[in-house]
Structure formats: structure tokens, C-alpha cells
PDB file of C-alpha atoms and ligand atoms in Angstrom:
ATOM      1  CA  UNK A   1     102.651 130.088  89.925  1.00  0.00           C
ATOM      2  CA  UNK A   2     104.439 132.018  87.464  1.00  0.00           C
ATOM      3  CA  UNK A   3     104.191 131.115  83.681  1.00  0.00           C
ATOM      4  CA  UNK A   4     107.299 130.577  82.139  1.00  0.00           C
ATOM      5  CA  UNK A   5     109.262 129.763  78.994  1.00  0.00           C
ATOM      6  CA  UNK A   6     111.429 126.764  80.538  1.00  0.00           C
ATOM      7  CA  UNK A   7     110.005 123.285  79.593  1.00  0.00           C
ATOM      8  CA  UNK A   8     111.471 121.910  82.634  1.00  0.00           C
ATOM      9  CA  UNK A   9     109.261 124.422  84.889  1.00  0.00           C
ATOM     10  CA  UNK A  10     106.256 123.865  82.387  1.00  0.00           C
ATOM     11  CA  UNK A  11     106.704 119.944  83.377  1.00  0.00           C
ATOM     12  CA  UNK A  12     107.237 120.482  86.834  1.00  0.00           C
ATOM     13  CA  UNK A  13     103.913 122.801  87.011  1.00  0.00           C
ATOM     14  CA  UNK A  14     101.865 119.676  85.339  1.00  0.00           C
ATOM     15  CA  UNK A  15     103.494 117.228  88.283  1.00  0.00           C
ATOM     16  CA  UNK A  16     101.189 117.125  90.928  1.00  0.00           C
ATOM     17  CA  UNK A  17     100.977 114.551  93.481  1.00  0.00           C
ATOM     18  CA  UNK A  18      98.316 112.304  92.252  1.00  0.00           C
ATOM     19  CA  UNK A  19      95.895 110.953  94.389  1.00  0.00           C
ATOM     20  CA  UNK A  20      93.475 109.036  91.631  1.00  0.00           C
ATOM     21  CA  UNK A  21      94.974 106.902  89.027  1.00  0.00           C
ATOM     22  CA  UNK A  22      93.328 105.514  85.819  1.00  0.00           C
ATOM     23  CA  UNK A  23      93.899 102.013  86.535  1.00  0.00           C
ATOM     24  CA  UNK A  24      93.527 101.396  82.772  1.00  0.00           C
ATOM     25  CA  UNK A  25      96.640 103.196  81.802  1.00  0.00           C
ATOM     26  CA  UNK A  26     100.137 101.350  81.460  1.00  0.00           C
ATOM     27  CA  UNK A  27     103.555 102.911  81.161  1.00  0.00           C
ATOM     28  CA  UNK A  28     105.543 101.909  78.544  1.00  0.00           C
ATOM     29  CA  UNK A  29     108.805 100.006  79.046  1.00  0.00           C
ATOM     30  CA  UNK A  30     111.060 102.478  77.772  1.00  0.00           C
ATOM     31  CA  UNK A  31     109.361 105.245  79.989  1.00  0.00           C
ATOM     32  CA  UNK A  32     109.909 102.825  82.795  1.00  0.00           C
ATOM     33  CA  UNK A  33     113.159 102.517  81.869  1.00  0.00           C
ATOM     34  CA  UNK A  34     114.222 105.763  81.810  1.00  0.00           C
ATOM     35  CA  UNK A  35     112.341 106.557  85.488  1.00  0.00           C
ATOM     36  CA  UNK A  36     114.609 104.264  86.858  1.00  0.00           C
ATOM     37  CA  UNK A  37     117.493 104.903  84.897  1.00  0.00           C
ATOM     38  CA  UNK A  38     116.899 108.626  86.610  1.00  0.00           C
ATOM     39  CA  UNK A  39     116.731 107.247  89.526  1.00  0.00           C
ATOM     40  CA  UNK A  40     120.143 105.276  89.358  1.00  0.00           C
ATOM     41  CA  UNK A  41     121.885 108.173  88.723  1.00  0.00           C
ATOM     42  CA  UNK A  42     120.938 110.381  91.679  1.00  0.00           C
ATOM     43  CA  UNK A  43     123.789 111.950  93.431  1.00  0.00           C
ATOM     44  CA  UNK A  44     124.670 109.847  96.745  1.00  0.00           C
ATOM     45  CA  UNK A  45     126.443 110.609  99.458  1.00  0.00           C
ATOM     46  CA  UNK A  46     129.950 109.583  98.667  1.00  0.00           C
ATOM     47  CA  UNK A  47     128.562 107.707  95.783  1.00  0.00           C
ATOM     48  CA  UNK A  48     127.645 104.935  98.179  1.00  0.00           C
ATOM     49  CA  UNK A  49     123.886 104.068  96.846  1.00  0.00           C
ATOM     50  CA  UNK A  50     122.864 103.087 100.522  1.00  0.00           C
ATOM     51  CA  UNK A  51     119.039 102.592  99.106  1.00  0.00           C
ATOM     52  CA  UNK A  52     117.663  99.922  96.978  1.00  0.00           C
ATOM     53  CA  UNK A  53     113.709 100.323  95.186  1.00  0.00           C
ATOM     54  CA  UNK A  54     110.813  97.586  95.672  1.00  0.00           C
ATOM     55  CA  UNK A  55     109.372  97.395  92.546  1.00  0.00           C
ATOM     56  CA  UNK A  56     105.928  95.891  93.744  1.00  0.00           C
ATOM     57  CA  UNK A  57     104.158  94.058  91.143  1.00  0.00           C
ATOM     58  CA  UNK A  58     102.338  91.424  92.561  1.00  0.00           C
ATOM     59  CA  UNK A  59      98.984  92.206  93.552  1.00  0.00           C
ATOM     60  CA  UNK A  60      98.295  90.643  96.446  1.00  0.00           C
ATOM     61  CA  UNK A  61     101.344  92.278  97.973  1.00  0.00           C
ATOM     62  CA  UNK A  62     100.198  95.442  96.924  1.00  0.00           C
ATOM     63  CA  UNK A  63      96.539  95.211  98.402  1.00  0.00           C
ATOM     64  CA  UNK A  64      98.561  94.501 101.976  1.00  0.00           C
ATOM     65  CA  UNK A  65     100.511  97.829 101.457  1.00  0.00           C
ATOM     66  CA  UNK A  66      97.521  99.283 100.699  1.00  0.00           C
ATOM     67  CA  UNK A  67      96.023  98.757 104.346  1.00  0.00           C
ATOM     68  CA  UNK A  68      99.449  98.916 105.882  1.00  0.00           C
ATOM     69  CA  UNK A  69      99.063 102.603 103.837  1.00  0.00           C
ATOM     70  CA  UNK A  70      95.879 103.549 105.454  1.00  0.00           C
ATOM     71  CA  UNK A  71      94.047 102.403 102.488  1.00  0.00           C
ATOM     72  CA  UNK A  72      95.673 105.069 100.398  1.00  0.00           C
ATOM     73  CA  UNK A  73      94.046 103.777  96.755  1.00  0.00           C
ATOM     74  CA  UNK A  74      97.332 104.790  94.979  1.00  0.00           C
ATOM     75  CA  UNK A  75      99.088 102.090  96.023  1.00  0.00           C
ATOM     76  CA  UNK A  76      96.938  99.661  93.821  1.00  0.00           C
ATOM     77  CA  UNK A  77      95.451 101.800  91.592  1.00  0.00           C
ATOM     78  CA  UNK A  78      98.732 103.221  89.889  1.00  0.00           C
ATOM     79  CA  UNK A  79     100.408 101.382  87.233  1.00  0.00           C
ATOM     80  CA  UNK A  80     103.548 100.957  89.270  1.00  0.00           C
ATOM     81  CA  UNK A  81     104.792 101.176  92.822  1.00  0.00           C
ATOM     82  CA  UNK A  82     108.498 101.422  93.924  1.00  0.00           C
ATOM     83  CA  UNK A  83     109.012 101.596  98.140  1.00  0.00           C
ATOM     84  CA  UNK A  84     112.422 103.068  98.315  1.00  0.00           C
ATOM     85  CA  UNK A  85     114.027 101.388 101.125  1.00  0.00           C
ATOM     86  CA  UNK A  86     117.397 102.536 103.050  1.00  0.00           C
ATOM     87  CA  UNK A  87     120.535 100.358 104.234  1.00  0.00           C
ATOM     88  CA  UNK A  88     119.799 100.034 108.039  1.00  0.00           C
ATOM     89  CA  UNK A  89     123.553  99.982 108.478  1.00  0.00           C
ATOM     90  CA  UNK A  90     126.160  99.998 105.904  1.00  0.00           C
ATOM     91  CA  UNK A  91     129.016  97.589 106.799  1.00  0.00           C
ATOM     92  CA  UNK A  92     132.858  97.795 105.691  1.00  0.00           C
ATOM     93  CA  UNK A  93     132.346  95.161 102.760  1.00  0.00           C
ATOM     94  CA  UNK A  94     129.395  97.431 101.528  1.00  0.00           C
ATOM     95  CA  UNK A  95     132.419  99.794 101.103  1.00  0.00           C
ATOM     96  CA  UNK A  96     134.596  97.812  99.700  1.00  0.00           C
ATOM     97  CA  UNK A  97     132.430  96.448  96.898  1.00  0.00           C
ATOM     98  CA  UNK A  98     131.749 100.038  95.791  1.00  0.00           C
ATOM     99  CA  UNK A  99     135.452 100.911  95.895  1.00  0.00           C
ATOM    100  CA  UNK A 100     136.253  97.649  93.739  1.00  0.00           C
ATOM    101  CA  UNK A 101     133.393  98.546  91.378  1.00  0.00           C
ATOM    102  CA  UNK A 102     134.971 101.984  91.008  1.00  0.00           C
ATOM    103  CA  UNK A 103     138.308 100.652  90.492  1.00  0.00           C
ATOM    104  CA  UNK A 104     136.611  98.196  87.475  1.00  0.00           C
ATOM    105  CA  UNK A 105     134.738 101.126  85.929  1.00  0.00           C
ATOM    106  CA  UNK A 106     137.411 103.552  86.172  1.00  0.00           C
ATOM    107  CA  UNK A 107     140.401 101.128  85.099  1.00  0.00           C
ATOM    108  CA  UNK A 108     142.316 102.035  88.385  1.00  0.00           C
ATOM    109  CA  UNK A 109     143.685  99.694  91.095  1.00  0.00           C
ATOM    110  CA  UNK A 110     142.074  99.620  94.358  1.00  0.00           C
ATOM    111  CA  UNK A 111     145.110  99.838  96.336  1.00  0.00           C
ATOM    112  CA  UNK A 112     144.737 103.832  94.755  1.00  0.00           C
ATOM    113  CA  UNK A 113     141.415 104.448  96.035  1.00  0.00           C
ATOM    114  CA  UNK A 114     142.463 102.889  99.958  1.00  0.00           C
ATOM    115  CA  UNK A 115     142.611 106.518 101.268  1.00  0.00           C
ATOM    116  CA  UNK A 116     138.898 106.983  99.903  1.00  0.00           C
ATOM    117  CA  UNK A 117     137.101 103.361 101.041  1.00  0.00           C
ATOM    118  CA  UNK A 118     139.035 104.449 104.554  1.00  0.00           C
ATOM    119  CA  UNK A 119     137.345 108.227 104.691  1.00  0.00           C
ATOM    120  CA  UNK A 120     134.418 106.578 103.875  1.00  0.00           C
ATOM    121  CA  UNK A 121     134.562 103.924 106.936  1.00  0.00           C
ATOM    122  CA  UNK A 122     136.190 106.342 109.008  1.00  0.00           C
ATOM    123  CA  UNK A 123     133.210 108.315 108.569  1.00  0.00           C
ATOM    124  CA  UNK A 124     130.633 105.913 109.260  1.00  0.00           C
ATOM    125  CA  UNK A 125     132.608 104.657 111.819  1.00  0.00           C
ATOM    126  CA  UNK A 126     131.774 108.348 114.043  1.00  0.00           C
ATOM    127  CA  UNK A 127     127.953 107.723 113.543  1.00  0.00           C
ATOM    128  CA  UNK A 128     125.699 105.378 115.758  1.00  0.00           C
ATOM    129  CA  UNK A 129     123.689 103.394 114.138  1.00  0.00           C
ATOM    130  CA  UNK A 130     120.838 105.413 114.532  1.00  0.00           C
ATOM    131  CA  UNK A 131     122.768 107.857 112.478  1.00  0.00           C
ATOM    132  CA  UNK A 132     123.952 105.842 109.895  1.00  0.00           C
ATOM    133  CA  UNK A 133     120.034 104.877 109.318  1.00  0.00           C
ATOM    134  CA  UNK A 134     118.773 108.392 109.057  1.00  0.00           C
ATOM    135  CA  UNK A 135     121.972 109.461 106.721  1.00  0.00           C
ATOM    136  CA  UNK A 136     121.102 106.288 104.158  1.00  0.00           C
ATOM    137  CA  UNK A 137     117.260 107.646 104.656  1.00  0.00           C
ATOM    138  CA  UNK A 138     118.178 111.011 103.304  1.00  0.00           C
ATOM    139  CA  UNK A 139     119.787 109.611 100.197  1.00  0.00           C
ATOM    140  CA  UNK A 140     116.872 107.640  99.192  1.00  0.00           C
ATOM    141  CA  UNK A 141     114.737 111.269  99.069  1.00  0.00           C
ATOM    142  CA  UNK A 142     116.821 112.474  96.449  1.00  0.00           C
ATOM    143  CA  UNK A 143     116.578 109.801  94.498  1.00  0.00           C
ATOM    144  CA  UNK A 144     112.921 110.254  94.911  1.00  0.00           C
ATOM    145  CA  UNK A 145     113.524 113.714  93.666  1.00  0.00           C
ATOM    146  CA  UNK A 146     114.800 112.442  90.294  1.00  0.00           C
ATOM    147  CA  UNK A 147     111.652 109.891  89.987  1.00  0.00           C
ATOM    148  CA  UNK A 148     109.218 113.128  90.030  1.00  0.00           C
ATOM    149  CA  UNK A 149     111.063 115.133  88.336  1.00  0.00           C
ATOM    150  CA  UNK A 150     111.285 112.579  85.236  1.00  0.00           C
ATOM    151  CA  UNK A 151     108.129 111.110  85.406  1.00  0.00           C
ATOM    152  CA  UNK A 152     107.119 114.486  84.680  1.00  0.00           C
ATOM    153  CA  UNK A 153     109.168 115.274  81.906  1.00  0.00           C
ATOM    154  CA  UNK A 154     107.737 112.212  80.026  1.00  0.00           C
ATOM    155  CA  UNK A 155     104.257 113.032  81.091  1.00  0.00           C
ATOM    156  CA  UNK A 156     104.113 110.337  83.635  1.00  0.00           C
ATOM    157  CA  UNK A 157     102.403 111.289  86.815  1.00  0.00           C
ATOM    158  CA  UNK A 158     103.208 109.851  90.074  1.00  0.00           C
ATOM    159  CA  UNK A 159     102.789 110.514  93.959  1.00  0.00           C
ATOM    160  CA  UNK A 160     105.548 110.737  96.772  1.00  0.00           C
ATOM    161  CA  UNK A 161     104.308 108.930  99.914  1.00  0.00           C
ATOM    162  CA  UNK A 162     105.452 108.972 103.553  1.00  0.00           C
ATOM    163  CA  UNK A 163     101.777 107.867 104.640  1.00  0.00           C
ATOM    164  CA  UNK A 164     102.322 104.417 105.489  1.00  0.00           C
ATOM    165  CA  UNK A 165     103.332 102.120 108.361  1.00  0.00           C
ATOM    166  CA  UNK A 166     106.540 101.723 107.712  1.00  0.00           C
ATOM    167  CA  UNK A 167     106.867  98.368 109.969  1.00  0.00           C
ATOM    168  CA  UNK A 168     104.340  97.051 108.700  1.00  0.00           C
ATOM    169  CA  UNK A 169     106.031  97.555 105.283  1.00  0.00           C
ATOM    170  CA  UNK A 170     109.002  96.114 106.253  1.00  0.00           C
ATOM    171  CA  UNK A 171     106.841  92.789 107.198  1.00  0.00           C
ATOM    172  CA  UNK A 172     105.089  92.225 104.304  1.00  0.00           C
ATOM    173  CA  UNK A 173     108.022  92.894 102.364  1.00  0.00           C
ATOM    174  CA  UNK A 174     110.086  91.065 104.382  1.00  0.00           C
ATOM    175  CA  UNK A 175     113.251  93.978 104.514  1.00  0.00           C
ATOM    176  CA  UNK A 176     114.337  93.675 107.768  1.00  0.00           C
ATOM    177  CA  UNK A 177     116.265  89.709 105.979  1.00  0.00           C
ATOM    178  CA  UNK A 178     117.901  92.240 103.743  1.00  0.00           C
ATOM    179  CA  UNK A 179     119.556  95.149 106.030  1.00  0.00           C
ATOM    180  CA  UNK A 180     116.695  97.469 104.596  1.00  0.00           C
ATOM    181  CA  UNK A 181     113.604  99.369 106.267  1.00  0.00           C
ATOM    182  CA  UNK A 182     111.481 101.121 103.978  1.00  0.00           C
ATOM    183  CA  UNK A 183     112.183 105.222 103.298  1.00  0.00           C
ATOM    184  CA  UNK A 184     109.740 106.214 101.056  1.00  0.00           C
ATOM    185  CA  UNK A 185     107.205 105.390  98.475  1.00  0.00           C
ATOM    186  CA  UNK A 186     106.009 106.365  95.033  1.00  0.00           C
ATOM    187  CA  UNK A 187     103.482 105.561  92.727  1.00  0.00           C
ATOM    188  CA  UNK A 188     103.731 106.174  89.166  1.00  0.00           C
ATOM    189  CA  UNK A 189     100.701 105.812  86.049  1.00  0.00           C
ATOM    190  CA  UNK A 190      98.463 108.166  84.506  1.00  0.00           C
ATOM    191  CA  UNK A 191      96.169 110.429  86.441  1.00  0.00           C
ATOM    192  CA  UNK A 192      92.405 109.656  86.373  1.00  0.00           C
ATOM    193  CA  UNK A 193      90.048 112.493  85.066  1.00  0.00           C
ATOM    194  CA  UNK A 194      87.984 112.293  87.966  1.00  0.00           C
ATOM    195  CA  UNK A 195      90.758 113.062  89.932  1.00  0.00           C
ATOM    196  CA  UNK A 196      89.757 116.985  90.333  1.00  0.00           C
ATOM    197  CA  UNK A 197      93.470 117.511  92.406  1.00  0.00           C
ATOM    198  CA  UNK A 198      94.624 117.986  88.742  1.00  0.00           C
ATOM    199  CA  UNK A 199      92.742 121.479  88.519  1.00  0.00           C
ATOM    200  CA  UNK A 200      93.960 122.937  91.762  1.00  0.00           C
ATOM    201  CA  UNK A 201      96.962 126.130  91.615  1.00  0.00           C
ATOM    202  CA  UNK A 202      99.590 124.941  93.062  1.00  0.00           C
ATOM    203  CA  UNK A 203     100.489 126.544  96.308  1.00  0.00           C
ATOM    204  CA  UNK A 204     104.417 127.817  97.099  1.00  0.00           C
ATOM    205  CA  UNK A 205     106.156 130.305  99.016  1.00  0.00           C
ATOM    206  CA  UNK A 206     107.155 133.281  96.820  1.00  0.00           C
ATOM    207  CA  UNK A 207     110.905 132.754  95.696  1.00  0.00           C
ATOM    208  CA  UNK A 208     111.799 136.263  98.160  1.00  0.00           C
ATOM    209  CA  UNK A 209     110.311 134.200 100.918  1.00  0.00           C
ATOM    210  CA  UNK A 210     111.843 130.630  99.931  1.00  0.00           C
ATOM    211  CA  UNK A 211     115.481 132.262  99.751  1.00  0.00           C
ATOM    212  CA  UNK A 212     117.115 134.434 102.089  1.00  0.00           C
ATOM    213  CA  UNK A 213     119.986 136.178 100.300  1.00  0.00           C
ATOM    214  CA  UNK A 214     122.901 136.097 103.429  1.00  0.00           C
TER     215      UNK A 214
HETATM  216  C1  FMN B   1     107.822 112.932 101.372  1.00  0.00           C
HETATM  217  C2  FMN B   1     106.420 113.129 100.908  1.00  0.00           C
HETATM  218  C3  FMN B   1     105.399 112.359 101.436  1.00  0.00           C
HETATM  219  C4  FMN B   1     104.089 112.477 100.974  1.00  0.00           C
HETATM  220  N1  FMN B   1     103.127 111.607 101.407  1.00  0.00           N
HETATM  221  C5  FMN B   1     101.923 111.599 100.785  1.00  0.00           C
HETATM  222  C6  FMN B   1     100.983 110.577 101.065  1.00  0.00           C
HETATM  223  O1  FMN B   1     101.201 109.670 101.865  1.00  0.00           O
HETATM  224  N2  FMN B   1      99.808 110.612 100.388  1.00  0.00           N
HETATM  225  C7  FMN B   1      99.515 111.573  99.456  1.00  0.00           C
HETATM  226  O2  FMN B   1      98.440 111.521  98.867  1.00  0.00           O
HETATM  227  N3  FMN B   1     100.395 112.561  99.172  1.00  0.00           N
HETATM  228  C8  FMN B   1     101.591 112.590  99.807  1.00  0.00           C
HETATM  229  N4  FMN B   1     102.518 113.558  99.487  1.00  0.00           N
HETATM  230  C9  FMN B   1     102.178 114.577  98.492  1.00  0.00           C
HETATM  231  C10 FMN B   1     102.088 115.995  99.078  1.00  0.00           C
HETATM  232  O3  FMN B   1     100.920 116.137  99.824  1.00  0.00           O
HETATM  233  C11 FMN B   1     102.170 117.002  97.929  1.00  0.00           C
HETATM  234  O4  FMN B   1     103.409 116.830  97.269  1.00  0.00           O
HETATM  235  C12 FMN B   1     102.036 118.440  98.423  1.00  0.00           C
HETATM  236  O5  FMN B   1     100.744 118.662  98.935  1.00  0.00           O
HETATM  237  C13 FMN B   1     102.324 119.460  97.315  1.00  0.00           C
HETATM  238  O6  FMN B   1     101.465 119.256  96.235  1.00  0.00           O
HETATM  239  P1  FMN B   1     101.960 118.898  94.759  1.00  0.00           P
HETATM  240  O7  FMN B   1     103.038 117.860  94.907  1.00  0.00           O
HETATM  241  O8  FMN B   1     100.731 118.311  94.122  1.00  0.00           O
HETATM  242  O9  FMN B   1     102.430 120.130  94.117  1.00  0.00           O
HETATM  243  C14 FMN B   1     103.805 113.457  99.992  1.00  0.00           C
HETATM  244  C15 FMN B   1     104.846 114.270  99.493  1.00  0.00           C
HETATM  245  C16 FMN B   1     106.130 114.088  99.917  1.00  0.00           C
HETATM  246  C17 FMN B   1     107.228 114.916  99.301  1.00  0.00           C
END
């Protein structure tokens, strides 16, 4: 990869996806906080939030992801783990709440924002259900985005993870009670120094080959 002068690319070089942990190491709260603060204020379709986070701290519960995860050591080993889960279907009083919190937030009455809550049910309205669970999948990846991306500002390191059973998830974290199936997971502590991943060059695409200038 290119060296450059942008801290933001420096931090994103030192991000890797970590696959050892020092089990010893603990975040601090306001790192924590700002991780998830981050990851609040990803950009969502509409502005609709169809995701919520598992933040796993129990143990035992974690040891059962871990086999549900193919033993993937992460899952226990890092400081924290958050299972970003998606709305399995996102009904017309999910809607309404948001357009009532909008109306509280931005001092407006919701009979003004009627037009908008009815876009946003016509919309969903056109999509099977199959649809509507991929769409609120694809908003919880962005929000994953923002975890990496700050962790790594702050020095955190952390590890995206798809490999996982994610019924088996949704058992043990009993999701399918609250509309939700499990998207996505990441881990998030310090990196071990055995973990020799830290050393490798990162491999990507040359920009020219990335982009395609239309
Ligand atoms: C959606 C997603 C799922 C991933 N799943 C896993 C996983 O289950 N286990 C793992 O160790 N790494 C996982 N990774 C990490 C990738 O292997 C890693 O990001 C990729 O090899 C690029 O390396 P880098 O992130 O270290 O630059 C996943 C990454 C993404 C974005």
C-alpha cells in the first residue's frame, strides 16, 4: 500500500482484521463509547435504523457463539463482541415511531412529515419479505463500516465476521422473540503480539483497477 500523509489512511493501514486478541487488554469506557456512538450515527436507509447490536458480555454466552462460530477464538478472546442483528421485517408502527421521534427532535408536527412515514411504507410495502430482510441486512454493514473505521482511529483493533451459523446465533441469543436474525459480527480489543497477521502487507486492487472512470 501506498504511504501517505492522511492520518485517516495511516489508521486505516494499522486496521487489520484481527484474528488473536490479548485477552488481558480492556477498552476503556470512553473508547467504548465513542465505537458505538460511531456506530449510531451511520447513515440508514431512510434514517430507519432497521438493526440493533448484541453487546455480548456474558461468558458463557459467548463460549456458545464461539462453537456456533466454528470455534473462531475471537469471539471469546476479544475484549468485546457486538452481533449486529437486522429487523426481519419492519412493520408500519416501526415507521411511525421514527417519524414521531423526528417530529420530537426536530420540533415539527407529525401531521408534516405524513407524506414521508407514507413513502417510507409505500416502499416497503413493494418488497416481499425476503426483501425487506436483505435491505435491513445491508444497513447493518455500514454500520459495521463505522465500527472499523473508529476502532481504528483510537487504536482499537477489531475483526468483521460473517463466519458463523447464523441460526444457531439467533438460538442462543434468542432473536428470532425480537423480529431480529443476526447480520454480522465484530470483535473489538487489542491485538495479541503473537498474532503474526499484524506483519502481513495488506493486499488491494490498485485504485485504476478498483475504479472505472465511465
Ligand atoms: C463481512 C466480513 C466477514 C468476515 N468474516 C471473517 C471471519 O469470520 N473470520 C475472520 O477471521 N475474518 C473475517 N473477515 C476478515 C477478512 O478476512 C479481512 O477483512 C480480509 O482478509 C482483508 O484483510 P484486512 O481486513 O486485515 O485488511 C471478514 C471480513 C468481512 C468484511
Amino acid at each position: 500500500m501506498t504511504t501517505t500523509s492522511s492520518s485517516l489512511l495511516t489508521d486505516l493501514n494499522w486496521r487489520y482484521a484481527t484474528k488473536k486478541f490479548d485477552t488481558s487488554k480492556k477498552v476503556s469506557a470512553e473508547d467504548l463509547e465513542t465505537i458505538m456512538s460511531a456506530v449510531n450515527l451511520a447513515a440508514t436507509s431512510y434514517g430507519l435504523q432497521p438493526f440493533r447490536v448484541m453487546h455480548v458480555q456474558d461468558p458463557a454466552v459467548r463460549e456458545k457463539l464461539k462453537a456456533a462460530a466454528y470455534g473462531q477464538p475471537q469471539i471469546t478472546d476479544a475484549d468485546h463482541l457486538f452481533v449486529f442483528c437486522h429487523l426481519l421485517e419492519v412493520s408500519d408502527e416501526y415507521v411511525d415511531d421514527y417519524i414521531a421521534r423526528i417530529a420530537a427532535e426536530r420540533n415539527t408536527d407529525v401531521a408534516n412529515l405524513k407524506g414521508f412515514g407514507d413513502t417510507i411504507k409505500g416502499s416497503l410495502g413493494n418488497k416481499t419479505s425476503q426483501e425487506v430482510a436483505d435491505w435491513t441486512r445491508r444497513q447493518a454493514y455500514i454500520a459495521l463500516g463505522h465500527l472499523l473505521v473508529t476502532a481504528a482511529t483510537l487504536r482499537v483493533d477489531s475483526c468483521p465476521m460473517e463466519g458463523f451459523d447464523a441460526a444457531a446465533f439467533g438460538e442462543i441469543l434468542g432473536l428470532k422473540d425480537q423480529g431480529l436474525g443476526a447480520a454480522v459480527v465484530a470483535t473489538v480489543g487489542y491485538r495479541s503480539e503473537e498474532d503474526q497477521l499484524q506483519h502481513a502487507a495488506k493486499v488491494r486492487l490498485p485504485l485504476t483497477e478498483l475504479f472505472h472512470t465511465v
